[in-house]
Amino acid sequence: DAASGQDILGLEAVEDARLFTGTMLYFTSNAYMHDVRYTRSELTIDRATDRLIEERDYDGSGRLVGHYWFDAYTVSPPGSEPGRGFPLRIRALIPYERDQGEDAIEMEARFAFTGAGVWLLDRVQSRFRREGSGSTGTVTSLPTGSVDNTALRELEELARRTEAAVQAVNQAPIGVRKQITSGGWLDFPLQAAWAEGVSPAGEKDEEAARVRVGVLRARLGGANDDKTVTLEGLSTALWKEYETRWEATVTDPGGERFRGAATVKIRAEATPAPFSVTIPLKAVGSRGSDLCTVEVSGRVERLTAAYHGHGVWMRFRTEH
């Protein structure tokens, strides 16, 4: 628009793009809109300053699903080279209908520069326009010199270990046979196979297609005819519960062979969830090698009827 000194930039959204707007509180949502899908965006740019002024987001039918305003621009952080500036206020309007009536959510987020020159959210307020209910969130920046960062370092280390565990399961084979010694844990990465019709590979959601249920380590326990194999692993099937079956075959140092199986339900919530299963073993009367070996396989049998929502697990049952 030459008269207004503004340019309109049209963008196609990436696959499965979604909007998340408002104040999110732990365990629940209050004046917060999430997973609003959009396919196209229109950005209004001020030609003189090259700054973003408005953003409109539309769904596949052309319906407006998100409207954002950017203003109160400031210069770059102190001590830095002059740049385009940063908006210190972002407002939003997300259309929404409740009980056959319009109840859009409104948000105002304010930003500030920290002492280190970092542009950071300072305060956010959001409310449902018709209902009037809302929430406010504030961010407090603490000086790093006066804070004990031990807890943060522990979380960082936990994140590293979790990332390594997920990677080990993602790269593991389906079914493993190894030499093993009684009493100690052995790295034993393996993936569970998926029963026909259960595989998440058929899911349209890319994240669901990457779901894995697998073992990280194993331990042989017991003695004589009461041998067991204990498996520890994790599931990345977020908000899902699967019934799984695990089978093990062990050959003891004398060459006697033992077999067993166990069925266990594995549930994961918002993070990769650990699980443990102990398989009781019984002698089968056949002979193997003179090495102590263990062979393990697992299979995801079915998705259970458990459903996770709003912080609780629910089960549904039909009465006749």
mmCIF file of C-alpha atoms in Angstrom:
data_model
loop_
_atom_site.group_PDB
_atom_site.id
_atom_site.type_symbol
_atom_site.label_atom_id
_atom_site.label_comp_id
_atom_site.label_asym_id
_atom_site.label_seq_id
_atom_site.Cartn_x
_atom_site.Cartn_y
_atom_site.Cartn_z
ATOM 1 C CA ASP A 1 0.000 0.000 0.000
ATOM 2 C CA ALA A 2 1.955 2.993 -1.285
ATOM 3 C CA ALA A 3 -0.293 5.537 0.439
ATOM 4 C CA SER A 4 0.093 4.055 3.911
ATOM 5 C CA GLY A 5 3.782 3.301 3.571
ATOM 6 C CA GLN A 6 3.170 -0.372 4.379
ATOM 7 C CA ASP A 7 3.914 -3.637 2.609
ATOM 8 C CA ILE A 8 1.857 -6.834 2.912
ATOM 9 C CA LEU A 9 3.867 -10.051 2.900
ATOM 10 C CA GLY A 10 2.041 -13.349 2.362
ATOM 11 C CA LEU A 11 3.525 -16.581 3.733
ATOM 12 C CA GLU A 12 2.480 -20.210 3.511
ATOM 13 C CA ALA A 13 2.700 -21.980 6.869
ATOM 14 C CA VAL A 14 4.912 -24.990 7.400
ATOM 15 C CA GLU A 15 3.209 -28.362 7.711
ATOM 16 C CA ASP A 16 0.929 -28.659 10.767
ATOM 17 C CA ALA A 17 1.691 -25.121 11.981
ATOM 18 C CA ARG A 18 -0.146 -24.118 15.173
ATOM 19 C CA LEU A 19 -0.660 -21.035 17.325
ATOM 20 C CA PHE A 20 -0.210 -20.992 21.117
ATOM 21 C CA THR A 21 -1.385 -17.783 22.788
ATOM 22 C CA GLY A 22 -2.134 -16.647 26.333
ATOM 23 C CA THR A 23 -1.075 -17.388 29.893
ATOM 24 C CA MET A 24 -0.419 -21.056 30.595
ATOM 25 C CA LEU A 25 -0.491 -22.198 34.213
ATOM 26 C CA TYR A 26 1.016 -25.455 35.440
ATOM 27 C CA PHE A 27 -1.314 -28.479 35.158
ATOM 28 C CA THR A 28 -4.176 -26.473 33.656
ATOM 29 C CA SER A 29 -5.065 -23.829 31.085
ATOM 30 C CA ASN A 30 -6.505 -20.472 32.060
ATOM 31 C CA ALA A 31 -7.152 -17.903 29.322
ATOM 32 C CA TYR A 32 -4.873 -19.853 27.004
ATOM 33 C CA MET A 33 -5.504 -21.026 23.445
ATOM 34 C CA HIS A 34 -3.394 -23.867 22.106
ATOM 35 C CA ASP A 35 -3.077 -25.965 18.964
ATOM 36 C CA VAL A 36 -4.855 -23.455 16.701
ATOM 37 C CA ARG A 37 -3.957 -24.667 13.212
ATOM 38 C CA TYR A 38 -3.300 -22.205 10.399
ATOM 39 C CA THR A 39 -2.130 -22.540 6.805
ATOM 40 C CA ARG A 40 -1.408 -18.969 5.697
ATOM 41 C CA SER A 41 -0.138 -15.709 7.244
ATOM 42 C CA GLU A 42 -0.242 -12.078 6.169
ATOM 43 C CA LEU A 43 2.405 -9.781 7.654
ATOM 44 C CA THR A 44 2.086 -6.005 7.576
ATOM 45 C CA ILE A 45 5.524 -4.357 7.418
ATOM 46 C CA ASP A 46 6.286 -0.659 7.918
ATOM 47 C CA ARG A 47 8.300 0.288 4.849
ATOM 48 C CA ALA A 48 10.258 3.112 6.496
ATOM 49 C CA THR A 49 11.508 1.090 9.490
ATOM 50 C CA ASP A 50 11.153 -2.450 8.101
ATOM 51 C CA ARG A 51 9.322 -3.388 11.323
ATOM 52 C CA LEU A 52 6.506 -5.892 11.685
ATOM 53 C CA ILE A 53 3.242 -4.145 12.630
ATOM 54 C CA GLU A 54 0.528 -6.805 12.286
ATOM 55 C CA GLU A 55 0.190 -10.509 11.642
ATOM 56 C CA ARG A 56 -2.995 -12.218 10.491
ATOM 57 C CA ASP A 57 -3.229 -16.011 10.378
ATOM 58 C CA TYR A 58 -5.837 -17.960 8.406
ATOM 59 C CA ASP A 59 -6.931 -21.586 8.243
ATOM 60 C CA GLY A 60 -7.469 -23.608 5.079
ATOM 61 C CA SER A 61 -10.971 -22.191 4.536
ATOM 62 C CA GLY A 62 -9.732 -18.611 4.730
ATOM 63 C CA ARG A 63 -11.115 -17.985 8.223
ATOM 64 C CA LEU A 64 -9.118 -15.654 10.475
ATOM 65 C CA VAL A 65 -7.809 -17.700 13.422
ATOM 66 C CA GLY A 66 -5.197 -15.329 14.877
ATOM 67 C CA HIS A 67 -4.530 -11.582 14.838
ATOM 68 C CA TYR A 68 -1.400 -10.026 16.399
ATOM 69 C CA TRP A 69 -0.169 -6.434 16.787
ATOM 70 C CA PHE A 70 3.456 -5.429 17.443
ATOM 71 C CA ASP A 71 4.272 -1.970 18.795
ATOM 72 C CA ALA A 72 6.201 0.076 21.387
ATOM 73 C CA TYR A 73 9.403 -0.671 19.513
ATOM 74 C CA THR A 74 12.685 0.210 21.175
ATOM 75 C CA VAL A 75 16.231 0.418 19.925
ATOM 76 C CA SER A 76 18.667 -2.453 20.131
ATOM 77 C CA PRO A 77 20.118 -3.469 23.517
ATOM 78 C CA PRO A 78 22.538 -0.986 25.098
ATOM 79 C CA GLY A 79 26.044 -1.309 23.736
ATOM 80 C CA SER A 80 24.992 -3.157 20.581
ATOM 81 C CA GLU A 81 24.933 -2.007 16.977
ATOM 82 C CA PRO A 82 21.729 -0.193 15.905
ATOM 83 C CA GLY A 83 19.231 -2.602 14.436
ATOM 84 C CA ARG A 84 15.576 -2.890 13.554
ATOM 85 C CA GLY A 85 14.501 -2.637 17.168
ATOM 86 C CA PHE A 86 12.398 -4.886 19.352
ATOM 87 C CA PRO A 87 8.672 -4.673 20.148
ATOM 88 C CA LEU A 88 8.082 -4.137 23.856
ATOM 89 C CA ARG A 89 4.399 -4.982 23.460
ATOM 90 C CA ILE A 90 2.586 -7.700 21.515
ATOM 91 C CA ARG A 91 -1.201 -7.860 21.547
ATOM 92 C CA ALA A 92 -3.304 -10.724 20.239
ATOM 93 C CA LEU A 93 -6.913 -11.606 19.461
ATOM 94 C CA ILE A 94 -7.784 -15.279 18.892
ATOM 95 C CA PRO A 95 -11.378 -15.811 17.676
ATOM 96 C CA TYR A 96 -13.220 -18.488 19.605
ATOM 97 C CA GLU A 97 -16.784 -19.714 20.048
ATOM 98 C CA ARG A 98 -18.200 -21.128 23.254
ATOM 99 C CA ASP A 99 -21.792 -22.272 23.816
ATOM 100 C CA GLN A 100 -22.774 -21.013 20.351
ATOM 101 C CA GLY A 101 -21.450 -17.548 21.128
ATOM 102 C CA GLU A 102 -18.293 -15.580 20.395
ATOM 103 C CA ASP A 103 -15.771 -15.595 23.264
ATOM 104 C CA ALA A 104 -12.452 -14.552 21.739
ATOM 105 C CA ILE A 105 -9.313 -14.547 23.831
ATOM 106 C CA GLU A 106 -7.339 -11.306 24.193
ATOM 107 C CA MET A 107 -3.696 -11.116 25.213
ATOM 108 C CA GLU A 108 -1.190 -8.392 25.956
ATOM 109 C CA ALA A 109 2.439 -9.330 26.459
ATOM 110 C CA ARG A 110 5.078 -6.806 27.526
ATOM 111 C CA PHE A 111 8.812 -7.288 27.094
ATOM 112 C CA ALA A 112 11.971 -5.704 28.496
ATOM 113 C CA PHE A 113 15.739 -5.958 28.216
ATOM 114 C CA THR A 114 17.561 -7.651 31.069
ATOM 115 C CA GLY A 115 20.824 -6.315 32.448
ATOM 116 C CA ALA A 116 22.639 -8.649 30.052
ATOM 117 C CA GLY A 117 20.844 -7.060 27.094
ATOM 118 C CA VAL A 118 18.489 -10.011 26.492
ATOM 119 C CA TRP A 119 15.009 -9.241 25.124
ATOM 120 C CA LEU A 120 12.748 -11.159 27.492
ATOM 121 C CA LEU A 121 9.063 -11.474 28.337
ATOM 122 C CA ASP A 122 8.250 -9.333 31.379
ATOM 123 C CA ARG A 123 4.494 -9.690 31.897
ATOM 124 C CA VAL A 124 1.587 -11.297 30.053
ATOM 125 C CA GLN A 125 -2.133 -10.857 30.629
ATOM 126 C CA SER A 126 -4.898 -12.724 28.842
ATOM 127 C CA ARG A 127 -8.648 -13.074 29.215
ATOM 128 C CA PHE A 128 -11.716 -14.415 27.481
ATOM 129 C CA ARG A 129 -13.570 -11.389 26.139
ATOM 130 C CA ARG A 130 -17.149 -12.478 26.925
ATOM 131 C CA GLU A 131 -16.547 -14.482 30.060
ATOM 132 C CA GLY A 132 -14.103 -12.016 31.576
ATOM 133 C CA SER A 133 -11.973 -14.710 33.237
ATOM 134 C CA GLY A 134 -8.249 -14.447 32.751
ATOM 135 C CA SER A 135 -4.795 -14.796 34.192
ATOM 136 C CA THR A 136 -1.540 -12.877 34.544
ATOM 137 C CA GLY A 137 2.016 -14.157 34.383
ATOM 138 C CA THR A 138 5.190 -12.313 35.324
ATOM 139 C CA VAL A 139 8.852 -13.121 34.746
ATOM 140 C CA THR A 140 11.503 -12.303 37.334
ATOM 141 C CA SER A 141 15.123 -12.084 36.218
ATOM 142 C CA LEU A 142 17.553 -13.020 38.991
ATOM 143 C CA PRO A 143 21.198 -11.929 39.084
ATOM 144 C CA THR A 144 23.319 -14.945 38.212
ATOM 145 C CA GLY A 145 26.037 -14.136 40.734
ATOM 146 C CA SER A 146 23.751 -14.591 43.732
ATOM 147 C CA VAL A 147 22.016 -17.794 42.661
ATOM 148 C CA ASP A 148 22.985 -21.378 43.427
ATOM 149 C CA ASN A 149 22.853 -23.070 40.027
ATOM 150 C CA THR A 150 23.240 -26.605 41.373
ATOM 151 C CA ALA A 151 19.618 -27.489 40.601
ATOM 152 C CA LEU A 152 19.944 -26.149 37.063
ATOM 153 C CA ARG A 153 23.105 -28.154 36.483
ATOM 154 C CA GLU A 154 21.353 -31.282 37.727
ATOM 155 C CA LEU A 155 18.460 -30.643 35.327
ATOM 156 C CA GLU A 156 20.917 -30.082 32.497
ATOM 157 C CA GLU A 157 22.644 -33.382 33.257
ATOM 158 C CA LEU A 158 19.286 -35.160 33.458
ATOM 159 C CA ALA A 159 18.363 -33.714 30.066
ATOM 160 C CA ARG A 160 21.627 -35.022 28.592
ATOM 161 C CA ARG A 161 21.047 -38.504 29.998
ATOM 162 C CA THR A 162 17.462 -38.522 28.744
ATOM 163 C CA GLU A 163 18.561 -37.444 25.279
ATOM 164 C CA ALA A 164 21.187 -40.211 25.199
ATOM 165 C CA ALA A 165 18.635 -42.800 26.361
ATOM 166 C CA VAL A 166 16.099 -41.811 23.703
ATOM 167 C CA GLN A 167 18.803 -41.902 21.037
ATOM 168 C CA ALA A 168 19.913 -45.366 22.187
ATOM 169 C CA VAL A 169 16.361 -46.710 21.880
ATOM 170 C CA ASN A 170 15.832 -45.026 18.487
ATOM 171 C CA GLN A 171 18.969 -46.712 17.110
ATOM 172 C CA ALA A 172 18.447 -50.099 18.782
ATOM 173 C CA PRO A 173 17.609 -53.289 16.881
ATOM 174 C CA ILE A 174 14.399 -55.275 17.365
ATOM 175 C CA GLY A 175 15.381 -58.249 19.504
ATOM 176 C CA VAL A 176 18.830 -58.792 21.031
ATOM 177 C CA ARG A 177 20.992 -61.759 22.049
ATOM 178 C CA LYS A 178 24.037 -61.173 24.265
ATOM 179 C CA GLN A 179 26.311 -62.826 26.759
ATOM 180 C CA ILE A 180 25.358 -61.836 30.274
ATOM 181 C CA THR A 181 26.574 -62.396 33.824
ATOM 182 C CA SER A 182 24.383 -62.836 36.884
ATOM 183 C CA GLY A 183 23.910 -59.979 39.333
ATOM 184 C CA GLY A 184 24.961 -56.925 37.331
ATOM 185 C CA TRP A 185 23.255 -54.663 34.843
ATOM 186 C CA LEU A 186 24.198 -54.954 31.178
ATOM 187 C CA ASP A 187 23.561 -52.359 28.471
ATOM 188 C CA PHE A 188 20.879 -54.046 26.414
ATOM 189 C CA PRO A 189 19.309 -51.563 23.962
ATOM 190 C CA LEU A 190 16.475 -53.000 21.898
ATOM 191 C CA GLN A 191 13.191 -51.849 20.419
ATOM 192 C CA ALA A 192 9.863 -53.566 20.807
ATOM 193 C CA ALA A 193 8.234 -54.653 17.570
ATOM 194 C CA TRP A 194 4.683 -53.501 16.845
ATOM 195 C CA ALA A 195 1.832 -55.927 16.346
ATOM 196 C CA GLU A 196 -0.032 -55.676 13.074
ATOM 197 C CA GLY A 197 -2.421 -52.743 13.090
ATOM 198 C CA VAL A 198 -0.779 -51.101 16.116
ATOM 199 C CA SER A 199 2.346 -49.579 14.568
ATOM 200 C CA PRO A 200 2.512 -45.807 15.005
ATOM 201 C CA ALA A 201 4.184 -45.595 11.608
ATOM 202 C CA GLY A 202 0.675 -45.392 10.163
ATOM 203 C CA GLU A 203 -0.115 -42.239 12.128
ATOM 204 C CA LYS A 204 -0.417 -38.996 10.165
ATOM 205 C CA ASP A 205 1.144 -37.039 13.012
ATOM 206 C CA GLU A 206 4.915 -36.992 12.434
ATOM 207 C CA GLU A 207 5.629 -37.055 16.176
ATOM 208 C CA ALA A 208 3.463 -40.155 16.655
ATOM 209 C CA ALA A 209 5.298 -41.902 13.827
ATOM 210 C CA ARG A 210 8.543 -41.527 15.808
ATOM 211 C CA VAL A 211 7.176 -43.274 18.904
ATOM 212 C CA ARG A 212 9.443 -45.932 20.379
ATOM 213 C CA VAL A 213 9.078 -48.427 23.216
ATOM 214 C CA GLY A 214 12.369 -50.070 24.073
ATOM 215 C CA VAL A 215 14.796 -51.493 26.607
ATOM 216 C CA LEU A 216 18.018 -49.842 27.767
ATOM 217 C CA ARG A 217 19.511 -52.448 30.124
ATOM 218 C CA ALA A 218 18.929 -55.946 31.480
ATOM 219 C CA ARG A 219 19.909 -57.930 34.560
ATOM 220 C CA LEU A 220 19.876 -61.667 35.201
ATOM 221 C CA GLY A 221 18.778 -62.580 38.726
ATOM 222 C CA GLY A 222 17.746 -65.534 40.860
ATOM 223 C CA ALA A 223 19.360 -68.943 41.064
ATOM 224 C CA ASN A 224 18.745 -72.567 40.158
ATOM 225 C CA ASP A 225 15.169 -72.911 38.884
ATOM 226 C CA ASP A 226 14.039 -69.430 39.983
ATOM 227 C CA LYS A 227 15.908 -67.347 37.458
ATOM 228 C CA THR A 228 14.561 -63.985 36.273
ATOM 229 C CA VAL A 229 15.446 -61.322 33.720
ATOM 230 C CA THR A 230 14.677 -57.726 34.658
ATOM 231 C CA LEU A 231 14.419 -55.153 31.877
ATOM 232 C CA GLU A 232 14.496 -51.379 32.230
ATOM 233 C CA GLY A 233 13.562 -49.096 29.368
ATOM 234 C CA LEU A 234 11.416 -46.185 28.292
ATOM 235 C CA SER A 235 8.454 -45.199 26.149
ATOM 236 C CA THR A 236 8.235 -42.029 24.077
ATOM 237 C CA ALA A 237 4.524 -42.570 23.310
ATOM 238 C CA LEU A 238 3.376 -39.396 25.029
ATOM 239 C CA TRP A 239 -0.081 -39.547 26.659
ATOM 240 C CA LYS A 240 -0.492 -43.147 25.539
ATOM 241 C CA GLU A 241 -0.719 -46.481 27.345
ATOM 242 C CA TYR A 242 0.251 -49.654 25.492
ATOM 243 C CA GLU A 243 -0.009 -53.294 26.464
ATOM 244 C CA THR A 244 3.326 -54.960 25.702
ATOM 245 C CA ARG A 245 4.656 -58.520 25.833
ATOM 246 C CA TRP A 246 8.297 -59.367 26.565
ATOM 247 C CA GLU A 247 9.961 -62.749 26.029
ATOM 248 C CA ALA A 248 13.377 -63.966 27.174
ATOM 249 C CA THR A 249 15.493 -67.060 26.640
ATOM 250 C CA VAL A 250 18.518 -67.651 28.881
ATOM 251 C CA THR A 251 21.227 -70.272 28.593
ATOM 252 C CA ASP A 252 23.134 -70.731 31.844
ATOM 253 C CA PRO A 253 26.868 -71.541 32.070
ATOM 254 C CA GLY A 254 26.040 -75.247 32.216
ATOM 255 C CA GLY A 255 24.141 -75.105 28.943
ATOM 256 C CA GLU A 256 20.630 -75.464 30.443
ATOM 257 C CA ARG A 257 18.011 -73.347 28.731
ATOM 258 C CA PHE A 258 15.276 -71.267 30.446
ATOM 259 C CA ARG A 259 12.406 -69.338 28.914
ATOM 260 C CA GLY A 260 9.744 -66.927 30.114
ATOM 261 C CA ALA A 261 7.393 -64.109 29.151
ATOM 262 C CA ALA A 262 5.618 -61.213 30.842
ATOM 263 C CA THR A 263 2.899 -58.793 29.767
ATOM 264 C CA VAL A 264 2.932 -55.264 31.127
ATOM 265 C CA LYS A 265 1.116 -52.006 30.420
ATOM 266 C CA ILE A 266 3.472 -49.110 29.742
ATOM 267 C CA ARG A 267 2.193 -45.589 30.174
ATOM 268 C CA ALA A 268 3.895 -42.319 29.249
ATOM 269 C CA GLU A 269 2.725 -38.817 30.053
ATOM 270 C CA ALA A 270 4.472 -35.569 29.086
ATOM 271 C CA THR A 271 8.045 -36.908 29.055
ATOM 272 C CA PRO A 272 9.818 -40.120 27.998
ATOM 273 C CA ALA A 273 8.586 -42.483 30.698
ATOM 274 C CA PRO A 274 10.744 -45.216 32.267
ATOM 275 C CA PHE A 275 9.396 -48.709 32.860
ATOM 276 C CA SER A 276 10.616 -51.940 34.400
ATOM 277 C CA VAL A 277 9.485 -55.514 33.806
ATOM 278 C CA THR A 278 10.690 -58.728 35.438
ATOM 279 C CA ILE A 279 10.328 -61.954 33.459
ATOM 280 C CA PRO A 280 10.215 -65.212 35.485
ATOM 281 C CA LEU A 281 12.129 -68.012 33.765
ATOM 282 C CA LYS A 282 11.459 -71.751 33.745
ATOM 283 C CA ALA A 283 13.694 -74.573 32.551
ATOM 284 C CA VAL A 284 12.553 -75.991 29.217
ATOM 285 C CA GLY A 285 14.639 -79.183 29.206
ATOM 286 C CA SER A 286 16.705 -78.315 26.137
ATOM 287 C CA ARG A 287 20.422 -77.644 26.016
ATOM 288 C CA GLY A 288 22.330 -74.714 24.548
ATOM 289 C CA SER A 289 25.944 -73.618 24.456
ATOM 290 C CA ASP A 290 28.274 -73.501 27.433
ATOM 291 C CA LEU A 291 28.030 -69.672 27.489
ATOM 292 C CA CYS A 292 25.668 -67.683 29.666
ATOM 293 C CA THR A 293 23.499 -65.819 27.143
ATOM 294 C CA VAL A 294 20.178 -64.013 27.196
ATOM 295 C CA GLU A 295 17.908 -63.320 24.243
ATOM 296 C CA VAL A 296 15.066 -60.787 24.629
ATOM 297 C CA SER A 297 12.295 -59.576 22.341
ATOM 298 C CA GLY A 298 9.299 -57.355 22.918
ATOM 299 C CA ARG A 299 6.087 -56.544 21.089
ATOM 300 C CA VAL A 300 3.549 -53.772 21.529
ATOM 301 C CA GLU A 301 0.260 -55.673 21.494
ATOM 302 C CA ARG A 302 -2.360 -52.934 21.561
ATOM 303 C CA LEU A 303 -3.235 -49.387 22.537
ATOM 304 C CA THR A 304 -5.304 -49.505 25.716
ATOM 305 C CA ALA A 305 -8.515 -47.566 26.348
ATOM 306 C CA ALA A 306 -6.776 -45.238 28.793
ATOM 307 C CA TYR A 307 -6.939 -41.544 27.860
ATOM 308 C CA HIS A 308 -4.889 -38.677 29.254
ATOM 309 C CA GLY A 309 -6.368 -35.200 29.500
ATOM 310 C CA HIS A 310 -6.188 -32.209 31.838
ATOM 311 C CA GLY A 311 -3.633 -33.888 34.078
ATOM 312 C CA VAL A 312 -5.577 -37.102 34.766
ATOM 313 C CA TRP A 313 -5.877 -40.554 33.214
ATOM 314 C CA MET A 314 -9.365 -41.838 32.348
ATOM 315 C CA ARG A 315 -10.728 -45.163 31.183
ATOM 316 C CA PHE A 316 -13.954 -45.715 29.264
ATOM 317 C CA ARG A 317 -16.187 -48.745 29.581
ATOM 318 C CA THR A 318 -19.416 -49.687 27.836
ATOM 319 C CA GLU A 319 -22.147 -51.160 30.010
ATOM 320 C CA HIS A 320 -24.636 -53.596 28.471
#
